[in-house]
CSV table of C-alpha atoms in Angstrom, one decimal:
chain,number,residue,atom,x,y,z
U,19,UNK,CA,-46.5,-5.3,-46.1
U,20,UNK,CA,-46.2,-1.6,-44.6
U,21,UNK,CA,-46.8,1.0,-46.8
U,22,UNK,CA,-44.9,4.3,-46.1
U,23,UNK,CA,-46.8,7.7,-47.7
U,24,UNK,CA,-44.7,10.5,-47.9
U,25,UNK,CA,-45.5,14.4,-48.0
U,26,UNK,CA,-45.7,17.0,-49.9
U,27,UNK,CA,-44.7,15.1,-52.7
U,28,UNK,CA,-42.4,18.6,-54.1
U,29,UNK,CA,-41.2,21.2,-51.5
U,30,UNK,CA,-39.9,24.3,-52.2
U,31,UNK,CA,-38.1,26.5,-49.9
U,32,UNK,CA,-35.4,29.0,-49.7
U,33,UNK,CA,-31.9,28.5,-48.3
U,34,UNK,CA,-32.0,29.5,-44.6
U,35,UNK,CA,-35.6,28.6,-44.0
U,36,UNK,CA,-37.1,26.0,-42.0
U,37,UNK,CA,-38.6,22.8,-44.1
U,38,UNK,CA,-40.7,19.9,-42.6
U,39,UNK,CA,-41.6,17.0,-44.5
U,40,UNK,CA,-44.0,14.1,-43.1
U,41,UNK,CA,-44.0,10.2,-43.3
U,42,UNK,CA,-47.1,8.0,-42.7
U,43,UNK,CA,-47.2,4.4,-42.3
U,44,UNK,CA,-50.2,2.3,-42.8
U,45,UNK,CA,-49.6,0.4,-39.4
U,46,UNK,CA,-47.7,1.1,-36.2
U,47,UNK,CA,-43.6,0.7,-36.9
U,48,UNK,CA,-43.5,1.9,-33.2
U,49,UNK,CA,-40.2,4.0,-33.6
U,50,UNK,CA,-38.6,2.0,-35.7
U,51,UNK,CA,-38.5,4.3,-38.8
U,52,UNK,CA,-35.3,5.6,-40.7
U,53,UNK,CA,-34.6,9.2,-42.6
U,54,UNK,CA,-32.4,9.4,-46.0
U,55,UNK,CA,-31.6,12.0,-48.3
U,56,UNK,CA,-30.2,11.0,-52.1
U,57,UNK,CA,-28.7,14.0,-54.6
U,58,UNK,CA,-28.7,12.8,-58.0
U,59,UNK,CA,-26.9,9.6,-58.9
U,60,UNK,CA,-25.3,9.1,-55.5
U,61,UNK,CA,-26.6,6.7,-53.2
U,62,UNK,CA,-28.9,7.5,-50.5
U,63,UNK,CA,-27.2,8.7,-47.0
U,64,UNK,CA,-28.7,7.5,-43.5
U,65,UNK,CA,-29.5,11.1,-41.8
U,66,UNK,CA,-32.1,9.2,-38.9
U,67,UNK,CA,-32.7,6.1,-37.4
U,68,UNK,CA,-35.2,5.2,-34.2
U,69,UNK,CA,-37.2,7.7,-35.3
U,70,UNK,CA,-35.0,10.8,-33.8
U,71,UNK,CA,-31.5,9.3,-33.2
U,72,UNK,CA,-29.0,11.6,-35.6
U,73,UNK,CA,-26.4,9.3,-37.2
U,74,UNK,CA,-23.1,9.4,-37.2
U,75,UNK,CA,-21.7,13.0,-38.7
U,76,UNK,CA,-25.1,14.2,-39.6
U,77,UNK,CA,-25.7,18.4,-38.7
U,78,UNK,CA,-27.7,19.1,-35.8
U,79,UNK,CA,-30.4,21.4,-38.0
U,80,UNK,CA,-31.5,17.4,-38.6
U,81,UNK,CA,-34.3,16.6,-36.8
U,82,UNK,CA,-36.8,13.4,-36.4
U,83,UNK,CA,-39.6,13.0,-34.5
U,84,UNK,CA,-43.2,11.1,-34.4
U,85,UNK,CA,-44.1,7.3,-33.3
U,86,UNK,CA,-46.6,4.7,-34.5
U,87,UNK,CA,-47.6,5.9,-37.9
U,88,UNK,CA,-46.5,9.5,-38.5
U,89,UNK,CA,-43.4,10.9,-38.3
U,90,UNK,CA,-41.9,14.1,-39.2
U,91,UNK,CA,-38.2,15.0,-40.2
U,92,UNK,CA,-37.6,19.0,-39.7
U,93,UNK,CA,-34.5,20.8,-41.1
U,94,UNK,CA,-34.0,23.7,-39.0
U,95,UNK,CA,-32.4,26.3,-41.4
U,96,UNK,CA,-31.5,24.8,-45.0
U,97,UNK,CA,-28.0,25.0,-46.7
U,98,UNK,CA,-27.4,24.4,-50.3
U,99,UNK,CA,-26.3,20.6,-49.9
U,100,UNK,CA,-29.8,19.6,-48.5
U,101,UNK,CA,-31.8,20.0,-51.6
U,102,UNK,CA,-32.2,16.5,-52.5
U,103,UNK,CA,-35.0,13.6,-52.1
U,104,UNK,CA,-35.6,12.5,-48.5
U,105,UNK,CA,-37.0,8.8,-48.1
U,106,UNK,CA,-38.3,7.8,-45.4
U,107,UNK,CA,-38.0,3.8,-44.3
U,108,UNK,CA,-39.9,1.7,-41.8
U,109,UNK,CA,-38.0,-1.7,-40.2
U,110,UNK,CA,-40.6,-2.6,-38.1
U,111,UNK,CA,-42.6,-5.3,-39.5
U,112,UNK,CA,-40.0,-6.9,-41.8
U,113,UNK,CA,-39.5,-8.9,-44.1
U,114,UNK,CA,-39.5,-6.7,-46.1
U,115,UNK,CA,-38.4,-3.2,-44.9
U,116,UNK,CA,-39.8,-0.8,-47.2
U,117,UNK,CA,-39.8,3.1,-47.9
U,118,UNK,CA,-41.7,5.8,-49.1
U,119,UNK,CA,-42.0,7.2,-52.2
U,120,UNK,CA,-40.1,10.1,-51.7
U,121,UNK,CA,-39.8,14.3,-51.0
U,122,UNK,CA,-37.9,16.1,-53.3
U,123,UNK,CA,-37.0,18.7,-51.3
U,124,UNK,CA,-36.1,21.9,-54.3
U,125,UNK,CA,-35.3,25.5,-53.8
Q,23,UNK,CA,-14.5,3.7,-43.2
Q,24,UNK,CA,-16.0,1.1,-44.8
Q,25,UNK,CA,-16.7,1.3,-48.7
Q,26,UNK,CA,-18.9,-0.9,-50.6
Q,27,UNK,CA,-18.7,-1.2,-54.3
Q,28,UNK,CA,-21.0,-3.0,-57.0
Q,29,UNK,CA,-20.3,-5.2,-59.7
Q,30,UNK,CA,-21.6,-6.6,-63.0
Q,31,UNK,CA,-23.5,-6.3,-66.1
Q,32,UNK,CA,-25.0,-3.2,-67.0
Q,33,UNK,CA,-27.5,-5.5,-69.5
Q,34,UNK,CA,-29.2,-8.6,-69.5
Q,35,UNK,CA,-31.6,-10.4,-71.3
Q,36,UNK,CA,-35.3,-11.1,-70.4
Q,37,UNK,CA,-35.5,-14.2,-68.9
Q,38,UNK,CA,-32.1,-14.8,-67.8
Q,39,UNK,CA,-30.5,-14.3,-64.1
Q,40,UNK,CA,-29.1,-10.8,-63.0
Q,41,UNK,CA,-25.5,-11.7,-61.4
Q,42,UNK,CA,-24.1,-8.5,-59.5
Q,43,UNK,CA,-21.0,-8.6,-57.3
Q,44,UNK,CA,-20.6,-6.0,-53.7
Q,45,UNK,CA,-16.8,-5.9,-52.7
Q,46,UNK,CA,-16.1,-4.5,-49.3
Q,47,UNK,CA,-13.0,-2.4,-48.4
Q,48,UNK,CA,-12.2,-0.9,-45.0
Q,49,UNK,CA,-14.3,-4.1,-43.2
Q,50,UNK,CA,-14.8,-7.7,-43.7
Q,51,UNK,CA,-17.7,-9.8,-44.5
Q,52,UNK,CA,-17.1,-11.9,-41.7
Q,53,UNK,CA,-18.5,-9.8,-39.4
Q,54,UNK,CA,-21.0,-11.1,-36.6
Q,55,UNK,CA,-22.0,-7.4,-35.9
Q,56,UNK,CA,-23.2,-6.7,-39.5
Q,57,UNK,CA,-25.1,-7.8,-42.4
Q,58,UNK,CA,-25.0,-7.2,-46.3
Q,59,UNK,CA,-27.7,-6.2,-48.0
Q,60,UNK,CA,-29.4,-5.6,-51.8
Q,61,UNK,CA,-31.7,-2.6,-52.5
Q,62,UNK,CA,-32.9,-1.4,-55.9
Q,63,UNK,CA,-34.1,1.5,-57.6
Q,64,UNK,CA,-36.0,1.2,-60.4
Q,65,UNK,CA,-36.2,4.5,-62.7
Q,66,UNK,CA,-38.4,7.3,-61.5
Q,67,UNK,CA,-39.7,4.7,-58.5
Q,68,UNK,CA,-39.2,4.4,-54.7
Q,69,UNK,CA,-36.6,2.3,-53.1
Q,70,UNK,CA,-37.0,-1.7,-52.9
Q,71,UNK,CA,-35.6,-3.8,-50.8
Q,72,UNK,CA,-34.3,-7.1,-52.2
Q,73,UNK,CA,-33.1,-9.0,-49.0
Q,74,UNK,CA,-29.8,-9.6,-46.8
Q,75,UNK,CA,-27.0,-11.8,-45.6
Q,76,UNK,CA,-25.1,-12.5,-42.7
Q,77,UNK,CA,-21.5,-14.6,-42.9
Q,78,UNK,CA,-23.0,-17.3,-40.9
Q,79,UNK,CA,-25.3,-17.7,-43.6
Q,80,UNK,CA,-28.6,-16.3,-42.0
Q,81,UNK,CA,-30.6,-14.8,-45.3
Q,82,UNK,CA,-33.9,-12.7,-45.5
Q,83,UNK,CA,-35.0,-11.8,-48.7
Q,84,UNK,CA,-38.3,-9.7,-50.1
Q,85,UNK,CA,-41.2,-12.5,-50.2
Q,86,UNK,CA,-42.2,-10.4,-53.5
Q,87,UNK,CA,-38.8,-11.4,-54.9
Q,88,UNK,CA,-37.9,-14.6,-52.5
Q,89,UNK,CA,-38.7,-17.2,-55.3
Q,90,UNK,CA,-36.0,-15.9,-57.9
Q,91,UNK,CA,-33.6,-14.3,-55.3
Q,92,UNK,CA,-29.8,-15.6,-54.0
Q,93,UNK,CA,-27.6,-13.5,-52.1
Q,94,UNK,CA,-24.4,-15.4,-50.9
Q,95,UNK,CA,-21.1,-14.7,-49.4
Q,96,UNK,CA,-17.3,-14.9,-50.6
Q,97,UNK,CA,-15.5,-14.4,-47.7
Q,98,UNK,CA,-12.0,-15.4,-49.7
Q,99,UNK,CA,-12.9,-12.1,-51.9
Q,100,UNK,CA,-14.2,-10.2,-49.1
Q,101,UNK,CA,-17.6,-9.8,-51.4
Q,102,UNK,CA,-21.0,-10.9,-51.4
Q,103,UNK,CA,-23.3,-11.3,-54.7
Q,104,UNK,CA,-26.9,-11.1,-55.7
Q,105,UNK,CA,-28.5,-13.4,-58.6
Q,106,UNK,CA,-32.0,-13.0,-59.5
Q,107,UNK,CA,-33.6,-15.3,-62.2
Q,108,UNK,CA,-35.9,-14.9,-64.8
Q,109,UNK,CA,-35.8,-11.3,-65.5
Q,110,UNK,CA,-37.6,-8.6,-67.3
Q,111,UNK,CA,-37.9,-5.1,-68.2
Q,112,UNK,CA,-39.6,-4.8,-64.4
Q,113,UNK,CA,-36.2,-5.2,-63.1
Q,114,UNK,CA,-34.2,-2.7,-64.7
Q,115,UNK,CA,-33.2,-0.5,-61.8
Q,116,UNK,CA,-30.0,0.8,-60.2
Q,117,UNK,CA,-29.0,-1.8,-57.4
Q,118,UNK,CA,-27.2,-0.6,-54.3
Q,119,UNK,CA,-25.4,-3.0,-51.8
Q,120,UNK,CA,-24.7,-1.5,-48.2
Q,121,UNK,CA,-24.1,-2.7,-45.1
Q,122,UNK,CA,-26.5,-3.0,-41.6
Q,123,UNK,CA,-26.5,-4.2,-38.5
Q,124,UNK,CA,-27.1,-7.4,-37.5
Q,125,UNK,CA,-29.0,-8.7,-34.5
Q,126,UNK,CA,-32.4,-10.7,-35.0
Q,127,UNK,CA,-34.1,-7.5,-35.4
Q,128,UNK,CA,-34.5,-4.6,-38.3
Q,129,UNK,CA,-31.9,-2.1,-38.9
Q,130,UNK,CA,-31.4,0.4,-41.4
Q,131,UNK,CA,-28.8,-0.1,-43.8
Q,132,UNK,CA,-26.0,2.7,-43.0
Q,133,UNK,CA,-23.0,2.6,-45.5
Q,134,UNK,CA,-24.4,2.3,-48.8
Q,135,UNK,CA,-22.2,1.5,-52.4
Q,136,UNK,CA,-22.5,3.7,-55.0
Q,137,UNK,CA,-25.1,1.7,-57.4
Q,138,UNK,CA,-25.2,0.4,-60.6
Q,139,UNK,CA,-27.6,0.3,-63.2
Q,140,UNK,CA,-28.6,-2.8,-64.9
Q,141,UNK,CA,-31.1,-2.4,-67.8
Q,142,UNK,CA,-33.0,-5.6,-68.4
Q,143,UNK,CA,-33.3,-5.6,-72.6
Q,144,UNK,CA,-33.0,-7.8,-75.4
């Protein structure tokens, strides 16, 4: 099974400021490797998928990159509604997909 | 848009099986472009995935969970259901259903229920 590290495990930043948070896996998932945020008791929301594609509806200050085993997701200039966790999630090497543990991205 | 919803007991015993219901509006189960899956969340933990199905019934399930998992389909109630067996205070988590695509090869799952959680307690 792949394991996905996240990090930092907290970040804090102000609104309007740039935040990056970083994904490893433990083996190449090539760029097969998915971005979510979740707010407090709602489900989590598909922000990237193939490492860099934005999904549908999802703000261009959303930004993926990376392949193999690290990854990075950038949010260009944070608003209020992106303080949440962000999980990253490989579908590579499956059964079973799996995800990280989790940024929780504060002000 | 579709909208998934989840079902079910909010408590079960240890030892007994976890039944929990998804029931799709705005799309239908019988799909050949998509696939249903079951994801959990126990408290204070990352994401698990518990497995998927597709209406032709094509499953893939967790191989840490596989031996006490069923996922199936009720395509006359537009829903499909998760049973896992044998429970304990491990599986107390919220349990999400959502929908992915389906094509031989790993998607992310896009449209995502709201969760519900089930507490495993005697």
């Amino acid at each position: 099974e792949i394991v996905m590290t996240q990090s930092p495990a907290t970040l804090s930043v102000s609104p309007g400021e740039r935040a990056t948070l970083s994904c490893r896996a433990s083996q190449s998932v090539s760029r097969n490797l998915a971005w979510y945020h979740q707010k407090p008791g709602q489900a989590p929301r598909l922000l990237i998928y193939g490492a860099s594609t934005r999904a549908a509806a999802v703000p261009d200050r959303f930004s993926g990159s990376g392949s193999g085993t690290e990854f990075t997701l950038t949010i260009s200039s944070l608003q209020s509604e992106d303080f949440a966790v962000y999980y990253c999630q490989q579908y590579s090497n499956w059964p079973p997909y799996t995800f990280g543990q989790g940024t929780n991205l504060e002000i | 848009q579709v909208q998934l919803q989840e079902s079910g007991p909010g408590l079960v015993k240890p030892s007994e099986t976890l039944s929990l219901a998804c029931t799709v509006s705005g799309g239908s189960v019988i799909s050949d472009t998509f696939c249903w899956n079951w994801i959990r969340q126990p408290p204070g933990k990352r994401l698990e995935w518990i497995g998927y199905i597709h209406h032709s019934g094509s499953t893939n399930y967790n191989p840490s969970l596989k031996s006490r998992v069923t996922i199936s389909v009720d395509t006359s109630k537009n829903q499909f259901s998760l049973k896992l067996t044998s429970v304990t205070a491990a599986d107390t988590a919220v349990y999400f259903c959502a929908r992915g695509y389906y094509d031989g090869s790993g998607h992310p799952p896009g449209e995502w229920g709201q969760g519900t959680l089930v507490t495993v307690s005697s």
